[in-house]
PDB file of C-alpha atoms in Angstrom:
ATOM      1  CA  MET A1212     103.779 116.831  85.212  1.00  0.00           C
ATOM      2  CA  ALA A1213     106.803 116.548  86.814  1.00  0.00           C
ATOM      3  CA  THR A1214     106.974 115.295  90.544  1.00  0.00           C
ATOM      4  CA  ASP A1215     109.528 116.010  93.036  1.00  0.00           C
ATOM      5  CA  LEU A1216     110.269 113.963  96.108  1.00  0.00           C
ATOM      6  CA  THR A1217     107.686 115.627  98.289  1.00  0.00           C
ATOM      7  CA  GLY A1218     104.995 114.428  96.078  1.00  0.00           C
ATOM      8  CA  ALA A1219     104.217 117.967  95.154  1.00  0.00           C
ATOM      9  CA  THR A1220     103.549 118.779  91.282  1.00  0.00           C
ATOM     10  CA  ALA A1221     102.964 122.174  89.676  1.00  0.00           C
ATOM     11  CA  ALA A1222      99.336 121.809  90.433  1.00  0.00           C
ATOM     12  CA  THR A1223      99.163 120.105  93.856  1.00  0.00           C
ATOM     13  CA  ALA A1224      99.749 121.175  97.536  1.00  0.00           C
ATOM     14  CA  PRO A1225     102.883 119.136  98.841  1.00  0.00           C
ATOM     15  CA  LEU A1226     101.963 116.260 101.181  1.00  0.00           C
ATOM     16  CA  THR A1227     105.215 116.076 103.359  1.00  0.00           C
ATOM     17  CA  GLY A1228     104.527 116.311 106.903  1.00  0.00           C
ATOM     18  CA  THR A1229     100.753 115.540 106.520  1.00  0.00           C
ATOM     19  CA  GLN A1230     100.751 112.081 108.309  1.00  0.00           C
ATOM     20  CA  LEU A1231      99.916 111.833 111.886  1.00  0.00           C
ATOM     21  CA  ALA A1232     102.586 110.318 114.233  1.00  0.00           C
ATOM     22  CA  ALA A1233     101.557 106.833 115.413  1.00  0.00           C
ATOM     23  CA  THR A1234     100.958 107.925 118.980  1.00  0.00           C
ATOM     24  CA  ALA A1235      98.412 110.565 117.538  1.00  0.00           C
ATOM     25  CA  LEU A1236      96.335 107.226 116.075  1.00  0.00           C
ATOM     26  CA  PRO A1237      93.159 106.303 117.965  1.00  0.00           C
ATOM     27  CA  ASP A1238      93.209 103.996 120.756  1.00  0.00           C
ATOM     28  CA  HIS A1239      96.935 104.155 120.767  1.00  0.00           C
ATOM     29  CA  ASP A1240      97.471 103.007 124.542  1.00  0.00           C
ATOM     30  CA  GLU A1241      95.779  99.798 123.784  1.00  0.00           C
ATOM     31  CA  MET A1242      96.756  99.187 120.256  1.00  0.00           C
ATOM     32  CA  ARG A1243     100.432 100.485 120.522  1.00  0.00           C
ATOM     33  CA  TRP A1244     100.692 101.476 116.848  1.00  0.00           C
ATOM     34  CA  ARG A1245     104.006 101.723 114.965  1.00  0.00           C
ATOM     35  CA  PRO A1246     104.764 102.616 111.337  1.00  0.00           C
ATOM     36  CA  ILE A1247     105.569  99.938 109.019  1.00  0.00           C
ATOM     37  CA  SER A1248     107.662 102.129 106.719  1.00  0.00           C
ATOM     38  CA  ASP A1249     108.367 105.495 105.741  1.00  0.00           C
ATOM     39  CA  PRO A1250     105.477 107.287 104.053  1.00  0.00           C
ATOM     40  CA  VAL A1251     105.355 106.429 100.230  1.00  0.00           C
ATOM     41  CA  THR A1252     104.551 109.383  97.617  1.00  0.00           C
ATOM     42  CA  GLN A1253     103.714 109.019  94.232  1.00  0.00           C
ATOM     43  CA  PRO A1254     101.640 110.712  91.384  1.00  0.00           C
ATOM     44  CA  LEU A1255      98.069 109.425  90.944  1.00  0.00           C
ATOM     45  CA  HIS A1256      96.704 108.984  87.251  1.00  0.00           C
ATOM     46  CA  GLN A1257      93.378 107.259  88.387  1.00  0.00           C
ATOM     47  CA  ASP A1258      90.688 107.087  90.793  1.00  0.00           C
ATOM     48  CA  PHE A1259      91.851 106.390  94.380  1.00  0.00           C
ATOM     49  CA  GLY A1260      89.835 103.235  95.858  1.00  0.00           C
ATOM     50  CA  LEU A1261      89.532 103.327  99.856  1.00  0.00           C
ATOM     51  CA  ASN A1262      87.336 100.427 100.494  1.00  0.00           C
ATOM     52  CA  GLU A1263      84.191  98.497  99.106  1.00  0.00           C
ATOM     53  CA  CYS A1264      82.264 101.708  98.920  1.00  0.00           C
ATOM     54  CA  VAL A1265      84.597 104.633  98.242  1.00  0.00           C
ATOM     55  CA  SER A1266      86.361 105.868  95.121  1.00  0.00           C
ATOM     56  CA  VAL A1267      88.007 109.166  94.812  1.00  0.00           C
ATOM     57  CA  PRO A1268      88.537 110.639  91.581  1.00  0.00           C
ATOM     58  CA  GLY A1269      90.591 113.630  90.451  1.00  0.00           C
ATOM     59  CA  ALA A1270      93.555 113.399  92.853  1.00  0.00           C
ATOM     60  CA  LEU A1271      97.220 114.132  91.261  1.00  0.00           C
ATOM     61  CA  ALA A1272      99.240 112.921  93.985  1.00  0.00           C
ATOM     62  CA  TRP A1273      98.784 110.285  96.815  1.00  0.00           C
ATOM     63  CA  GLN A1274     100.936 109.556  99.998  1.00  0.00           C
ATOM     64  CA  GLN A1275     100.298 106.390 102.055  1.00  0.00           C
ATOM     65  CA  GLN A1276     101.678 105.676 105.710  1.00  0.00           C
ATOM     66  CA  GLY A1277     100.923 102.283 106.923  1.00  0.00           C
ATOM     67  CA  PHE A1278     100.958 101.195 110.526  1.00  0.00           C
ATOM     68  CA  ILE A1279     100.501  97.990 112.510  1.00  0.00           C
ATOM     69  CA  SER A1280      99.226  97.453 115.930  1.00  0.00           C
ATOM     70  CA  ALA A1281     100.274  95.368 118.907  1.00  0.00           C
ATOM     71  CA  ARG A1282      97.290  93.001 117.813  1.00  0.00           C
ATOM     72  CA  LYS A1283      98.857  92.766 114.253  1.00  0.00           C
ATOM     73  CA  THR A1284      95.878  94.917 112.817  1.00  0.00           C
ATOM     74  CA  PRO A1285      96.357  97.414 110.417  1.00  0.00           C
ATOM     75  CA  ALA A1286      95.932 101.472 110.117  1.00  0.00           C
ATOM     76  CA  VAL A1287      96.597 103.344 106.848  1.00  0.00           C
ATOM     77  CA  GLN A1288      96.533 107.184 106.043  1.00  0.00           C
ATOM     78  CA  ASP A1289      96.122 107.975 102.656  1.00  0.00           C
ATOM     79  CA  THR A1290      96.598 111.696 101.602  1.00  0.00           C
ATOM     80  CA  LEU A1291      95.359 113.067  98.374  1.00  0.00           C
ATOM     81  CA  SER A1292      96.365 116.486  96.726  1.00  0.00           C
ATOM     82  CA  PHE A1293      94.139 117.978  94.111  1.00  0.00           C
ATOM     83  CA  PRO A1294      94.405 120.840  91.494  1.00  0.00           C
ATOM     84  CA  ASP A1295      92.555 123.299  93.677  1.00  0.00           C
ATOM     85  CA  GLU A1296      90.462 123.423  96.873  1.00  0.00           C
ATOM     86  CA  ALA A1297      87.109 123.135  95.066  1.00  0.00           C
ATOM     87  CA  ALA A1298      88.601 119.725  93.708  1.00  0.00           C
ATOM     88  CA  ALA A1299      89.509 118.791  97.276  1.00  0.00           C
ATOM     89  CA  ARG A1300      86.119 119.656  98.394  1.00  0.00           C
ATOM     90  CA  ALA A1301      84.134 117.974  95.879  1.00  0.00           C
ATOM     91  CA  ALA A1302      86.055 114.659  96.508  1.00  0.00           C
ATOM     92  CA  TYR A1303      85.375 115.169 100.325  1.00  0.00           C
ATOM     93  CA  ARG A1304      81.637 115.556  99.585  1.00  0.00           C
ATOM     94  CA  GLY A1305      82.155 112.180  97.100  1.00  0.00           C
ATOM     95  CA  VAL A1306      83.388 110.456 100.059  1.00  0.00           C
ATOM     96  CA  VAL A1307      80.471 111.569 102.562  1.00  0.00           C
ATOM     97  CA  GLY A1308      77.987 110.370 100.099  1.00  0.00           C
ATOM     98  CA  ALA A1309      79.533 107.140  99.495  1.00  0.00           C
ATOM     99  CA  MET A1310      79.643 106.460 103.262  1.00  0.00           C
ATOM    100  CA  LYS A1311      76.151 107.093 103.349  1.00  0.00           C
ATOM    101  CA  ASP A1312      75.207 104.566 100.853  1.00  0.00           C
ATOM    102  CA  CYS A1313      78.027 102.037 102.265  1.00  0.00           C
ATOM    103  CA  ALA A1314      75.830  99.803 104.311  1.00  0.00           C
ATOM    104  CA  ALA A1315      73.855  99.180 101.283  1.00  0.00           C
ATOM    105  CA  GLU A1316      76.611  98.376  99.257  1.00  0.00           C
ATOM    106  CA  SER A1317      78.503  96.173 101.690  1.00  0.00           C
ATOM    107  CA  ARG A1318      75.208  94.218 102.181  1.00  0.00           C
ATOM    108  CA  ALA A1319      74.788  93.663  98.347  1.00  0.00           C
ATOM    109  CA  LEU A1320      78.588  92.446  98.565  1.00  0.00           C
ATOM    110  CA  GLN A1321      77.865  89.957 101.196  1.00  0.00           C
ATOM    111  CA  LYS A1322      74.931  88.680  99.476  1.00  0.00           C
ATOM    112  CA  ARG A1323      76.751  88.129  96.271  1.00  0.00           C
ATOM    113  CA  TYR A1324      79.158  86.009  98.422  1.00  0.00           C
ATOM    114  CA  GLY A1325      76.662  84.034 100.383  1.00  0.00           C
ATOM    115  CA  LEU A1326      77.499  85.663 103.779  1.00  0.00           C
ATOM    116  CA  SER A1327      74.823  87.060 106.400  1.00  0.00           C
ATOM    117  CA  GLN A1328      73.701  90.603 105.485  1.00  0.00           C
ATOM    118  CA  ASP A1329      74.813  92.250 108.668  1.00  0.00           C
ATOM    119  CA  ALA A1330      76.850  95.314 107.627  1.00  0.00           C
ATOM    120  CA  VAL A1331      76.023  98.424 109.673  1.00  0.00           C
ATOM    121  CA  VAL A1332      77.471 101.986 109.195  1.00  0.00           C
ATOM    122  CA  ARG A1333      77.249 104.727 111.464  1.00  0.00           C
ATOM    123  CA  ARG A1334      78.401 108.376 111.471  1.00  0.00           C
ATOM    124  CA  THR A1335      80.169 108.869 114.720  1.00  0.00           C
ATOM    125  CA  ALA A1336      81.606 112.461 114.336  1.00  0.00           C
ATOM    126  CA  GLY A1337      81.874 115.662 112.265  1.00  0.00           C
ATOM    127  CA  THR A1338      83.468 119.134 112.262  1.00  0.00           C
ATOM    128  CA  ALA A1339      83.390 121.758 109.847  1.00  0.00           C
ATOM    129  CA  GLY A1340      85.134 125.074 109.065  1.00  0.00           C
ATOM    130  CA  ALA A1341      88.826 125.169 107.897  1.00  0.00           C
ATOM    131  CA  ALA A1342      88.939 121.674 107.933  1.00  0.00           C
ATOM    132  CA  ASP A1343      85.767 119.529 106.916  1.00  0.00           C
ATOM    133  CA  GLY A1344      85.759 116.082 108.663  1.00  0.00           C
ATOM    134  CA  THR A1345      83.412 113.069 109.195  1.00  0.00           C
ATOM    135  CA  ALA A1346      84.097 109.786 110.938  1.00  0.00           C
ATOM    136  CA  TRP A1347      82.182 106.354 110.459  1.00  0.00           C
ATOM    137  CA  THR A1348      82.296 103.061 111.737  1.00  0.00           C
ATOM    138  CA  ARG A1349      81.353  99.763 109.682  1.00  0.00           C
ATOM    139  CA  SER A1350      80.603  96.679 111.432  1.00  0.00           C
ATOM    140  CA  TRP A1351      80.274  93.513 109.222  1.00  0.00           C
ATOM    141  CA  THR A1352      81.248  90.284 108.265  1.00  0.00           C
ATOM    142  CA  GLY A1353      84.127  91.341 105.847  1.00  0.00           C
ATOM    143  CA  VAL A1354      84.661  89.872 102.432  1.00  0.00           C
ATOM    144  CA  GLN A1355      88.079  89.355 101.202  1.00  0.00           C
ATOM    145  CA  GLY A1356      89.070  92.151  98.950  1.00  0.00           C
ATOM    146  CA  PHE A1357      89.997  95.487 100.301  1.00  0.00           C
ATOM    147  CA  SER A1358      88.930  94.358 103.785  1.00  0.00           C
ATOM    148  CA  ALA A1359      90.028  91.355 105.592  1.00  0.00           C
ATOM    149  CA  PRO A1360      87.191  88.360 105.750  1.00  0.00           C
ATOM    150  CA  GLY A1361      85.343  87.874 109.058  1.00  0.00           C
ATOM    151  CA  ASP A1362      83.694  89.567 112.018  1.00  0.00           C
ATOM    152  CA  GLN A1363      85.182  93.304 112.241  1.00  0.00           C
ATOM    153  CA  THR A1364      84.782  96.790 112.694  1.00  0.00           C
ATOM    154  CA  ASN A1365      86.299  99.223 110.214  1.00  0.00           C
ATOM    155  CA  HIS A1366      86.966 102.920 111.374  1.00  0.00           C
ATOM    156  CA  VAL A1367      87.302 105.407 108.544  1.00  0.00           C
ATOM    157  CA  TYR A1368      87.817 109.115 108.805  1.00  0.00           C
ATOM    158  CA  ALA A1369      87.654 111.568 106.061  1.00  0.00           C
ATOM    159  CA  VAL A1370      89.250 115.308 106.384  1.00  0.00           C
ATOM    160  CA  ARG A1371      89.548 117.870 103.900  1.00  0.00           C
ATOM    161  CA  HIS A1372      92.164 121.224 104.373  1.00  0.00           C
ATOM    162  CA  GLY A1373      92.882 123.421 101.338  1.00  0.00           C
ATOM    163  CA  ARG A1374      93.563 121.506  98.330  1.00  0.00           C
ATOM    164  CA  VAL A1375      94.319 118.294 100.699  1.00  0.00           C
ATOM    165  CA  LEU A1376      92.183 115.313 101.624  1.00  0.00           C
ATOM    166  CA  ALA A1377      93.416 112.744 104.286  1.00  0.00           C
ATOM    167  CA  LEU A1378      91.613 109.661 104.473  1.00  0.00           C
ATOM    168  CA  LEU A1379      92.718 107.793 107.945  1.00  0.00           C
ATOM    169  CA  HIS A1380      91.102 104.169 108.601  1.00  0.00           C
ATOM    170  CA  PHE A1381      91.834 101.175 111.000  1.00  0.00           C
ATOM    171  CA  ASP A1382      90.152  97.983 111.489  1.00  0.00           C
ATOM    172  CA  GLU A1383      89.298  95.707 114.905  1.00  0.00           C
ATOM    173  CA  TRP A1384      89.116  92.150 114.010  1.00  0.00           C
ATOM    174  CA  ALA A1385      87.131  90.056 116.370  1.00  0.00           C
ATOM    175  CA  ALA A1386      89.306  87.047 115.720  1.00  0.00           C
ATOM    176  CA  LYS A1387      92.236  89.093 117.231  1.00  0.00           C
ATOM    177  CA  ALA A1388      90.393  90.633 120.248  1.00  0.00           C
ATOM    178  CA  ALA A1389      87.111  92.323 120.999  1.00  0.00           C
ATOM    179  CA  PRO A1390      86.733  95.858 119.912  1.00  0.00           C
ATOM    180  CA  SER A1391      88.448  98.079 122.459  1.00  0.00           C
ATOM    181  CA  TYR A1392      88.010 101.799 120.951  1.00  0.00           C
ATOM    182  CA  ASP A1393      85.542 104.323 122.275  1.00  0.00           C
ATOM    183  CA  VAL A1394      84.324 106.051 119.239  1.00  0.00           C
ATOM    184  CA  ARG A1395      83.394 108.884 121.438  1.00  0.00           C
ATOM    185  CA  GLY A1396      87.175 109.851 120.688  1.00  0.00           C
ATOM    186  CA  ASP A1397      86.459 110.396 116.949  1.00  0.00           C
ATOM    187  CA  ALA A1398      85.549 114.030 117.023  1.00  0.00           C
ATOM    188  CA  ALA A1399      89.187 114.489 118.674  1.00  0.00           C
ATOM    189  CA  VAL A1400      90.885 112.205 115.860  1.00  0.00           C
ATOM    190  CA  LEU A1401      89.087 114.659 113.067  1.00  0.00           C
ATOM    191  CA  ARG A1402      90.465 117.760 114.920  1.00  0.00           C
ATOM    192  CA  THR A1403      94.117 116.433 115.473  1.00  0.00           C
ATOM    193  CA  LEU A1404      94.000 115.176 111.583  1.00  0.00           C
ATOM    194  CA  GLY A1405      92.668 118.519 110.667  1.00  0.00           C
ATOM    195  CA  ALA A1406      95.641 120.462 112.506  1.00  0.00           C
ATOM    196  CA  GLN A1407      98.094 118.153 111.024  1.00  0.00           C
ATOM    197  CA  LEU A1408      97.054 119.149 107.520  1.00  0.00           C
ATOM    198  CA  ALA A1409      96.854 122.775 108.492  1.00  0.00           C
ATOM    199  CA  ASP A1410     100.775 122.548 109.625  1.00  0.00           C
TER     200      ASP A1410
END
């Protein structure tokens, strides 16, 4: 299927303009996020892996925007375009289900690597309507792979609008600094991301 420079195919919604500005990322005043590069868009011919728990099938195009904080910790927005709204909605529901089981998955991974089984996953916010969204935190001793090793908190956001699903995540690493982000701001993050997808 032919793809133009915006990442749109004959059956997908365009992804240009769906990414958040660095100043809209969570805890910007403390983290002082800046983009690593321009967003990169490409066709997707396989399942998209977000973390140790979440794999998203069925997307046709993928855009990634990376950020780096003043603490040298990462944030990434991955935006996926689907053939239709029903496929995007099913993918969103799959992410929600996978994150519901993520504590058990993470602890099993920790056990396999001989680490303390300390993973805790918590849903922190949710929205519904034109833009469905859910936010979570995962606090754990990470296993090298998708995640960095060591004591950390991962913040994960999923928002679906129309045929597009956005997955935003950022990490707070104990080795860099104590966590500073207040998750009471997560509902606002979901609304901001939903509004960006709707533009």
